[in-house]
Coordinates of C-alpha atoms and ligand atoms in Angstrom, one line a residue:
X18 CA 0.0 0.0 0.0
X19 CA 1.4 3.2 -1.1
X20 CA -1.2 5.9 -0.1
X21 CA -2.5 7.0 3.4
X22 CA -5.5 4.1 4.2
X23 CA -7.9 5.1 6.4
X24 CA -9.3 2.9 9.4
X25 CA -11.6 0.1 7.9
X26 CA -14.2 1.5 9.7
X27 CA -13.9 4.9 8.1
X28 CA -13.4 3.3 4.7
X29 CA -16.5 1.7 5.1
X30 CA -19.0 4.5 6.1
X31 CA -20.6 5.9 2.5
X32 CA -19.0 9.1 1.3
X33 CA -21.4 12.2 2.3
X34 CA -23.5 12.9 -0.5
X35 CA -24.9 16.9 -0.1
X36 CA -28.2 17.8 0.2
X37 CA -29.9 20.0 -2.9
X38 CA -28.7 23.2 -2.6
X39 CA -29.9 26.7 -4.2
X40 CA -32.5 26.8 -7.0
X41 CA -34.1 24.0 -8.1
X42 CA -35.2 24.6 -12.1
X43 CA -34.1 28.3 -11.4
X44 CA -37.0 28.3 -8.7
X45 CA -36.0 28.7 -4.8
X46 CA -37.7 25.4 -3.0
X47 CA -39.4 24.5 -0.6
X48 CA -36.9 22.8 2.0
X49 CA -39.0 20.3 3.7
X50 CA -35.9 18.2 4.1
X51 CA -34.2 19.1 7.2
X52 CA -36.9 19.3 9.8
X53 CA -35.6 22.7 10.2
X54 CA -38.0 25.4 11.5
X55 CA -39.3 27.7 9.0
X56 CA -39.3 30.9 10.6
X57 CA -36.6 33.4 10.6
X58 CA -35.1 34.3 13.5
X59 CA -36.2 36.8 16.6
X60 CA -35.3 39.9 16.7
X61 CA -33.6 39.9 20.3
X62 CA -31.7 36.7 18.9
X63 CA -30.2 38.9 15.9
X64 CA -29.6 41.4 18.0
X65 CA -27.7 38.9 20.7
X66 CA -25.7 37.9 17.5
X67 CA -24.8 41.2 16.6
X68 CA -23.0 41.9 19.9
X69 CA -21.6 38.5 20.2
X70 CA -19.8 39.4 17.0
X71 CA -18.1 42.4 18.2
X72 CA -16.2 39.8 19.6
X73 CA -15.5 37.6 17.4
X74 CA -11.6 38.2 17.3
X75 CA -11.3 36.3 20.9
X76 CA -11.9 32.8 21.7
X77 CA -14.8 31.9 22.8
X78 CA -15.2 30.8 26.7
X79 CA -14.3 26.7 26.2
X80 CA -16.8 25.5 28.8
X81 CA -19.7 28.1 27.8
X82 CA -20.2 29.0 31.3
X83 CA -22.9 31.2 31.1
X84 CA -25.2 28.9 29.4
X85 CA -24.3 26.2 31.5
X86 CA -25.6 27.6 34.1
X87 CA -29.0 28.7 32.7
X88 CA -29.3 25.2 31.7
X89 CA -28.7 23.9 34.7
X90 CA -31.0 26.3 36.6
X91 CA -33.5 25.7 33.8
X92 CA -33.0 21.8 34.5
X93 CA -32.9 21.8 38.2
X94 CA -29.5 20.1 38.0
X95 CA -25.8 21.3 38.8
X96 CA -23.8 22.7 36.0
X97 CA -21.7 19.3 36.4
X98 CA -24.1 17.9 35.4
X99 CA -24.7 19.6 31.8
X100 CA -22.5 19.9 29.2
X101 CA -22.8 21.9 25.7
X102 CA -21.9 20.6 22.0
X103 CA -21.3 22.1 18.8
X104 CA -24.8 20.4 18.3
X105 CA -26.8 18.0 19.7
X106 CA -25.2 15.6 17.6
X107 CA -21.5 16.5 18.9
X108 CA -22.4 15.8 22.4
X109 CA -24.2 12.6 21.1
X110 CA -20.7 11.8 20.0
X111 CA -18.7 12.3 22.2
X112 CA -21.1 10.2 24.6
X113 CA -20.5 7.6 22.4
X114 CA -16.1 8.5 22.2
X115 CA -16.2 8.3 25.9
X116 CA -18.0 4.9 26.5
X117 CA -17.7 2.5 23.3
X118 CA -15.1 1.4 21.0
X119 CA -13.9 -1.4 19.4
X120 CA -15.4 -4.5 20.6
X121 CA -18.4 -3.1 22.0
X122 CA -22.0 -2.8 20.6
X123 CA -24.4 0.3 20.8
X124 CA -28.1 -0.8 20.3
X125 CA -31.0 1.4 18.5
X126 CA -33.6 1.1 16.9
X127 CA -33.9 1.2 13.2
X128 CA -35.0 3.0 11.4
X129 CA -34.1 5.8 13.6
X130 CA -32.0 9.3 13.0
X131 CA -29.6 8.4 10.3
X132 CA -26.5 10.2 12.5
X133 CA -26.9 6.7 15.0
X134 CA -24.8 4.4 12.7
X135 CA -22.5 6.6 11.8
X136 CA -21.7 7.8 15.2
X137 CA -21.4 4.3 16.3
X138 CA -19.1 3.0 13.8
X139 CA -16.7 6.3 14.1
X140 CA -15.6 5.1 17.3
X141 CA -15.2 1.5 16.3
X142 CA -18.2 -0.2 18.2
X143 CA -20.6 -2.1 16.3
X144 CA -24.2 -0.6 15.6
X145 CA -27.0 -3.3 16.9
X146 CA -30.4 -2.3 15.3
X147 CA -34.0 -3.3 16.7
X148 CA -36.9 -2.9 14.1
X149 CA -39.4 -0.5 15.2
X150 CA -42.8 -2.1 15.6
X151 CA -45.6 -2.5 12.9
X152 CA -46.7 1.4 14.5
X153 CA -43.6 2.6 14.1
X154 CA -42.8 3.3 17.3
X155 CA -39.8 1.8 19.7
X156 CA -39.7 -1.9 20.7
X157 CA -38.2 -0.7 24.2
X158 CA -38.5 -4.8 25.7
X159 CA -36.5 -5.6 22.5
X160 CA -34.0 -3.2 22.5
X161 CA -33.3 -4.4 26.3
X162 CA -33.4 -8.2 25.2
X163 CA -30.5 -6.9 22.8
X164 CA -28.2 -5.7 25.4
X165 CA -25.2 -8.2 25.5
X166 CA -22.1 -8.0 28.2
X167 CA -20.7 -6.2 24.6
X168 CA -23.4 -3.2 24.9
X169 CA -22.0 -0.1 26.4
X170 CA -24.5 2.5 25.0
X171 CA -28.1 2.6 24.1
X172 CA -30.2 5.4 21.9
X173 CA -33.8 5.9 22.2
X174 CA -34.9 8.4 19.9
X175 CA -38.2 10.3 21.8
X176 CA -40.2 11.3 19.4
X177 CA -38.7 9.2 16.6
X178 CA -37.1 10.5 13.8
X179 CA -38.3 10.0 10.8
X180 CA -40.8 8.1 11.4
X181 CA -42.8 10.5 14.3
X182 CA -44.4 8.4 17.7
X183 CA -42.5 9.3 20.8
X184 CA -42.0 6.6 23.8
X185 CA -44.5 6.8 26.5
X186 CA -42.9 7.1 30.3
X187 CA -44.6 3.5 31.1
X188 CA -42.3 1.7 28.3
X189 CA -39.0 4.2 29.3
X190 CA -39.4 3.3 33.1
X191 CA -39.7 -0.6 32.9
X192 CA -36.9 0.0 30.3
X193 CA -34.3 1.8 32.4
X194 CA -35.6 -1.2 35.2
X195 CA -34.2 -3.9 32.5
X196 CA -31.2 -2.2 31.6
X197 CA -27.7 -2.9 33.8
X198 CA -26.5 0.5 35.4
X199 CA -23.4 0.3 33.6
X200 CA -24.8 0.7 30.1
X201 CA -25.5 4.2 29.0
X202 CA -29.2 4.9 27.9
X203 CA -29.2 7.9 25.6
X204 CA -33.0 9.3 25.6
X205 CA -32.8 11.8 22.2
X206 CA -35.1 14.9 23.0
X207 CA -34.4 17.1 20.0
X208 CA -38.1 17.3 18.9
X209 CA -39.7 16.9 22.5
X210 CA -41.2 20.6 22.3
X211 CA -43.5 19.4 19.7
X212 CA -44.9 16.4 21.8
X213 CA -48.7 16.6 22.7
X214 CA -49.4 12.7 23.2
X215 CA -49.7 13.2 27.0
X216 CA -48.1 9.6 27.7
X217 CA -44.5 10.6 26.0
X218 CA -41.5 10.1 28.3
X219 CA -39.7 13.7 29.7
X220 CA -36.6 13.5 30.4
X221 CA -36.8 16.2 32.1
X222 CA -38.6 13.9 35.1
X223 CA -36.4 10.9 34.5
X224 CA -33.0 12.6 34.8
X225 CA -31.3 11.9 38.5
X226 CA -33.2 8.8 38.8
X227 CA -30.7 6.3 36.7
X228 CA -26.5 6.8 37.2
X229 CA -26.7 5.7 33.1
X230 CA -28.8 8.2 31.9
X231 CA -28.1 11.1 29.3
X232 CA -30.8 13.3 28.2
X233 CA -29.8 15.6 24.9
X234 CA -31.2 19.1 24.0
X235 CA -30.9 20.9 21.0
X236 CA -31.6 24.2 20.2
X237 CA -31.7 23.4 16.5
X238 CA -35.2 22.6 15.5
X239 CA -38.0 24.4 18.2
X240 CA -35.6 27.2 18.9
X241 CA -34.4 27.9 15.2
X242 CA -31.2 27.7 15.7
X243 CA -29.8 25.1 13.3
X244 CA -27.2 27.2 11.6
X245 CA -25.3 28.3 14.7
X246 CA -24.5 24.0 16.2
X247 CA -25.7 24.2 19.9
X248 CA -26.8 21.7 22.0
X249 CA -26.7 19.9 25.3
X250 CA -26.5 17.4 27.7
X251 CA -27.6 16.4 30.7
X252 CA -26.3 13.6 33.2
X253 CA -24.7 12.6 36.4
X254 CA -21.7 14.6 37.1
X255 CA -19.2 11.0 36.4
X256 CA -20.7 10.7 32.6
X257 CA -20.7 14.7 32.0
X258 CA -16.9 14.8 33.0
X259 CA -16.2 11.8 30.9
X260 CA -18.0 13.5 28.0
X261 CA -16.2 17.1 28.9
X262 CA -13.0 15.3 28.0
X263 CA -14.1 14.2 24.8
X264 CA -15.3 17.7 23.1
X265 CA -13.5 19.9 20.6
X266 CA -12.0 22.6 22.6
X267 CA -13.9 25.8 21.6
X268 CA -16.5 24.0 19.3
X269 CA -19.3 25.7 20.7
X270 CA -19.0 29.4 18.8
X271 CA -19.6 32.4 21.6
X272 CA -21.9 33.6 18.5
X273 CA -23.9 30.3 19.4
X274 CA -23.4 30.6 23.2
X275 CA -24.7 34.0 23.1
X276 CA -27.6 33.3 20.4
X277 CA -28.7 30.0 22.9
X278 CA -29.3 32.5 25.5
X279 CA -30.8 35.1 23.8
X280 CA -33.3 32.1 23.3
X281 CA -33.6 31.4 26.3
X282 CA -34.7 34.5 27.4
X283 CA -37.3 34.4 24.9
X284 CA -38.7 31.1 25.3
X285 CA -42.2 32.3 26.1
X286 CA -42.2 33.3 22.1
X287 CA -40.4 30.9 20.6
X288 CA -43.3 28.2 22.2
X289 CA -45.8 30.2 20.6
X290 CA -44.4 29.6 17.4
X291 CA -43.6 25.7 18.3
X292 CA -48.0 25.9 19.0
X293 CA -48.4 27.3 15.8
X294 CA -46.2 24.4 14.3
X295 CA -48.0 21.8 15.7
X296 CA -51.6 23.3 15.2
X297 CA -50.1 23.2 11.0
X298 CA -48.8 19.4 12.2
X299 CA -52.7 19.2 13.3
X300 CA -53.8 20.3 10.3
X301 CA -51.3 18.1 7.9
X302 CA -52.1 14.9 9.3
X303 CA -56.0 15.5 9.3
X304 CA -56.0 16.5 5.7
X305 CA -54.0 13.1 4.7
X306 CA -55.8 10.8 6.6
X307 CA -58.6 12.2 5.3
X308 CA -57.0 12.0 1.9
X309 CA -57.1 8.1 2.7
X310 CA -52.9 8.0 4.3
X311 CA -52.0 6.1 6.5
X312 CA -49.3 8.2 8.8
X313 CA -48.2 6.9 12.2
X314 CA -48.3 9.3 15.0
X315 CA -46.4 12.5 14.5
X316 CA -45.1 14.2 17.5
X317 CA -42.6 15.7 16.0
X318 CA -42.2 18.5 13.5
X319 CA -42.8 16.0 10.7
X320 CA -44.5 13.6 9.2
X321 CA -43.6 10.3 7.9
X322 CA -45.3 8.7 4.9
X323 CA -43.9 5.2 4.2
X324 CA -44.1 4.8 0.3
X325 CA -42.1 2.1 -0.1
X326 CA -41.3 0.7 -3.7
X327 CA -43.0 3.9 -4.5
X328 CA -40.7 6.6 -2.6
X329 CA -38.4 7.6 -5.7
X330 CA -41.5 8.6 -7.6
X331 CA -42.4 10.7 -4.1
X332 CA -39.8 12.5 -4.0
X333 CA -39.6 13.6 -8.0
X334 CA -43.5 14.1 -7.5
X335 CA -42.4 16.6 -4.7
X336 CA -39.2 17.4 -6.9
X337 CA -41.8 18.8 -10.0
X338 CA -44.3 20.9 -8.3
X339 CA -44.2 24.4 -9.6
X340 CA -42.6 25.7 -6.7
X341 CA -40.1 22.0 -6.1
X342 CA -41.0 20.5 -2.8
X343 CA -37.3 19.0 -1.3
X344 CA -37.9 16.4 1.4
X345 CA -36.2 13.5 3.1
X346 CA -35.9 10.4 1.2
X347 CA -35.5 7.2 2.4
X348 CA -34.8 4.2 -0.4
X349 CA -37.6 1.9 -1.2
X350 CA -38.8 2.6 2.5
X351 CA -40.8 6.4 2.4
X352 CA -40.2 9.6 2.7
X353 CA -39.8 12.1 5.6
X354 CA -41.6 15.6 5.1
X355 CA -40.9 19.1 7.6
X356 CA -43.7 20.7 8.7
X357 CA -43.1 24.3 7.1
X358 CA -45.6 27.8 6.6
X359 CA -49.3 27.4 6.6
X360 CA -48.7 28.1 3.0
X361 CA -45.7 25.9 1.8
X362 CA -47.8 22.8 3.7
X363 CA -50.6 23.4 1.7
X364 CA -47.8 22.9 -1.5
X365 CA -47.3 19.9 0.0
X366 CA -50.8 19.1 0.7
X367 CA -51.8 19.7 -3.4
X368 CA -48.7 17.7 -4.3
X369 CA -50.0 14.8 -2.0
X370 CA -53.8 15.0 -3.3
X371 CA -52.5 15.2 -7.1
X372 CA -51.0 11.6 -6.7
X373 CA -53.3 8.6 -8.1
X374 CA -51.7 6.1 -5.3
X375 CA -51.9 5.6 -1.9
X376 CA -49.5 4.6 0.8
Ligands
PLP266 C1 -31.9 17.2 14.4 C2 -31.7 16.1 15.4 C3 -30.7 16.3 16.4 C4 -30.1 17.6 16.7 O1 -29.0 17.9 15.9 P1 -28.1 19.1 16.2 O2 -26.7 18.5 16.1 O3 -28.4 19.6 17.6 O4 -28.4 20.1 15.2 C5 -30.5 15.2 17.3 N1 -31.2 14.1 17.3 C6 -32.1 13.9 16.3 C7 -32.9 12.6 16.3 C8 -32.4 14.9 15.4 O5 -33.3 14.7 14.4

């Protein structure tokens, strides 16, 4: 071998392949892909950012003190016992940096968010997957009967992404009961603002009960914030100092630090928009079952329509609307589409009724 070989399992993840970008038919989409929310920022937000860049010459504070702390006040935990990622999805790695490697086996279900396997295979573990169950929802008692002396981490997804139902705090409770205290349950929260099923888990009321228990936050999806990479999470004080040792030093931006707070002081507001996203998810999912679609329950900012055989032509029906529709596609399995404006779901809602099959 003459050139530099990657890790075999590095080699063996697929090469990124980017999202559709910019005009689609010289027309600006519809991005429905990226569960993303479709409102533009606050005010007081941009105006947080605007003074966070007049510092932009300086490192950021590495620990993100600050916000730290009004998580962990917001929590009712100690700051030890939160820690902040350049996304919810960095913290999520370096959870799984700190506690699995080669050898060892992280369990999920499947199909769950598509970050999981990757993740998992970064640090060398090997990726277990349970099938959801015929509602689409977590199969908690068999993600428990797949826990071997191997298993080191666990990711529940709450609600599920793509596919929508969240796990109900019966199911997570008898769960934690059947898991060994030395394997690391990750409960996933990222769309838990837009939960109304009354029965879903919070891990807001779970956390301090379990040593192995890591709740993550994001402030990407309800709280708009996708393009600035912050989230959180929170966990004993033993698994957040493991995890602290893990992170990129200064990979949360003191733009984002200061933007996350700006946030949080103007929660009341952003919920009212996360109402007015679920009265559209309200809305969505009445019109397709109506429409004769069969959707599992969506508690999150999505919905999931499994088209199977028939997803391709989904997504290049979507693809050819006059204004293009871009969602989520999953091969020969369905197809995963953001709830957006009152006015680009009703695009979607035409598209949908214009189609002479049914999933
Ligand atoms: C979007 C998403 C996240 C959050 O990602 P960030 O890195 O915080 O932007 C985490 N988990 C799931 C399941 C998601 O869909």
């Amino acid at each position: 071998m003459t050139t530099p070989q990657p890790l075999p399992n590095v080699a063996a993840l697929p090469p990124y392949v980017p999202g559709a970008r910019g005009l689609v038919n010289g027309v600006t989409p519809i991005k429905s892909s990226s569960n993303e929310n479709p409102l533009p920022p606050l005010p007081s937000v941009l105006e947080a950012l605007a003074t966070a860049g007049a510092s932009i010459h300086r490192y950021p504070d590495m620990y993100a003190t600050d916000l730290v702390e009004r998580l962990a006040e917001r929590h009712g935990v100690t700051p030890a016992e939160v820690v902040v990622g350049g996304g919810s999805v960095s913290a999520l790695a370096h959870v799984l940096q700190a506690y699995a490697g080669p050898g060892n086996e992280v369990v999920f279900a499947w199909r769950s968010f598509e970050a999981y396997p990757i993740l998992t295979l970064l640090t060398g573990a090997s990726p277990v997957t349970v099938p959801l169950d015929a509602d689409a929802r977590h199969d908690l008692p068999a993600m428990a009967a797949a826990i071997t002396e191997r298993t080191k981490v666990v990711m529940v997804c709450s609600p599920n992404n793509p596919t929508g139902p969240s796990v109900h705090t019966d199911e997570f409770v008898a769960f934690m009961g059947a898991v060994p205290e030395h394997v690391v349950v990750v409960l996933d929260e990222a769309y838990l603002e837009y939960v109304t099923d009354p029965e879903t888990v919070h891990g807001q009321e779970m956390i301090g009960r379990w040593p192995n228990l890591v709740v993550l936050r994001t402030f990407s999806k309800a709280y708009g914030l996708a393009g600035l990479r912050v989230g959180y999470a929170i966990a004993p004080a033993a698994i957040i100092t493991a995890v602290r040792s893990c992170v990129t030093p200064f990979s949360v931006s003191g733009v984002a630090q200061f933007a996350a707070i700006a946030s949080l002081d103007a929660l009341p507001e952003l919920l009212e928009r996360v109402d007015g996203i679920v009265a559209e998810r309200a809305r969505v999912v009445a019109a397709l079952a109506a429409d004769g679609w069969n959707l599992p329950d969506s508690q999150g900012n999505f919905v999931w329509i499994a088209a199977g055989d028939k997803t391709a032509e989904l997504v290049a029906h979507f693809g050819a609307q006059p204004r293009p529709i871009l969602v989520r596609p999953f091969t020969n399995e369905g197809v995963r589409l953001t709830i957006g404006t009152p006015a680009e779901n009703d695009a979607a809602l035409s598209a949908l009724a214009g189609l002479t099959w049914r999933a």
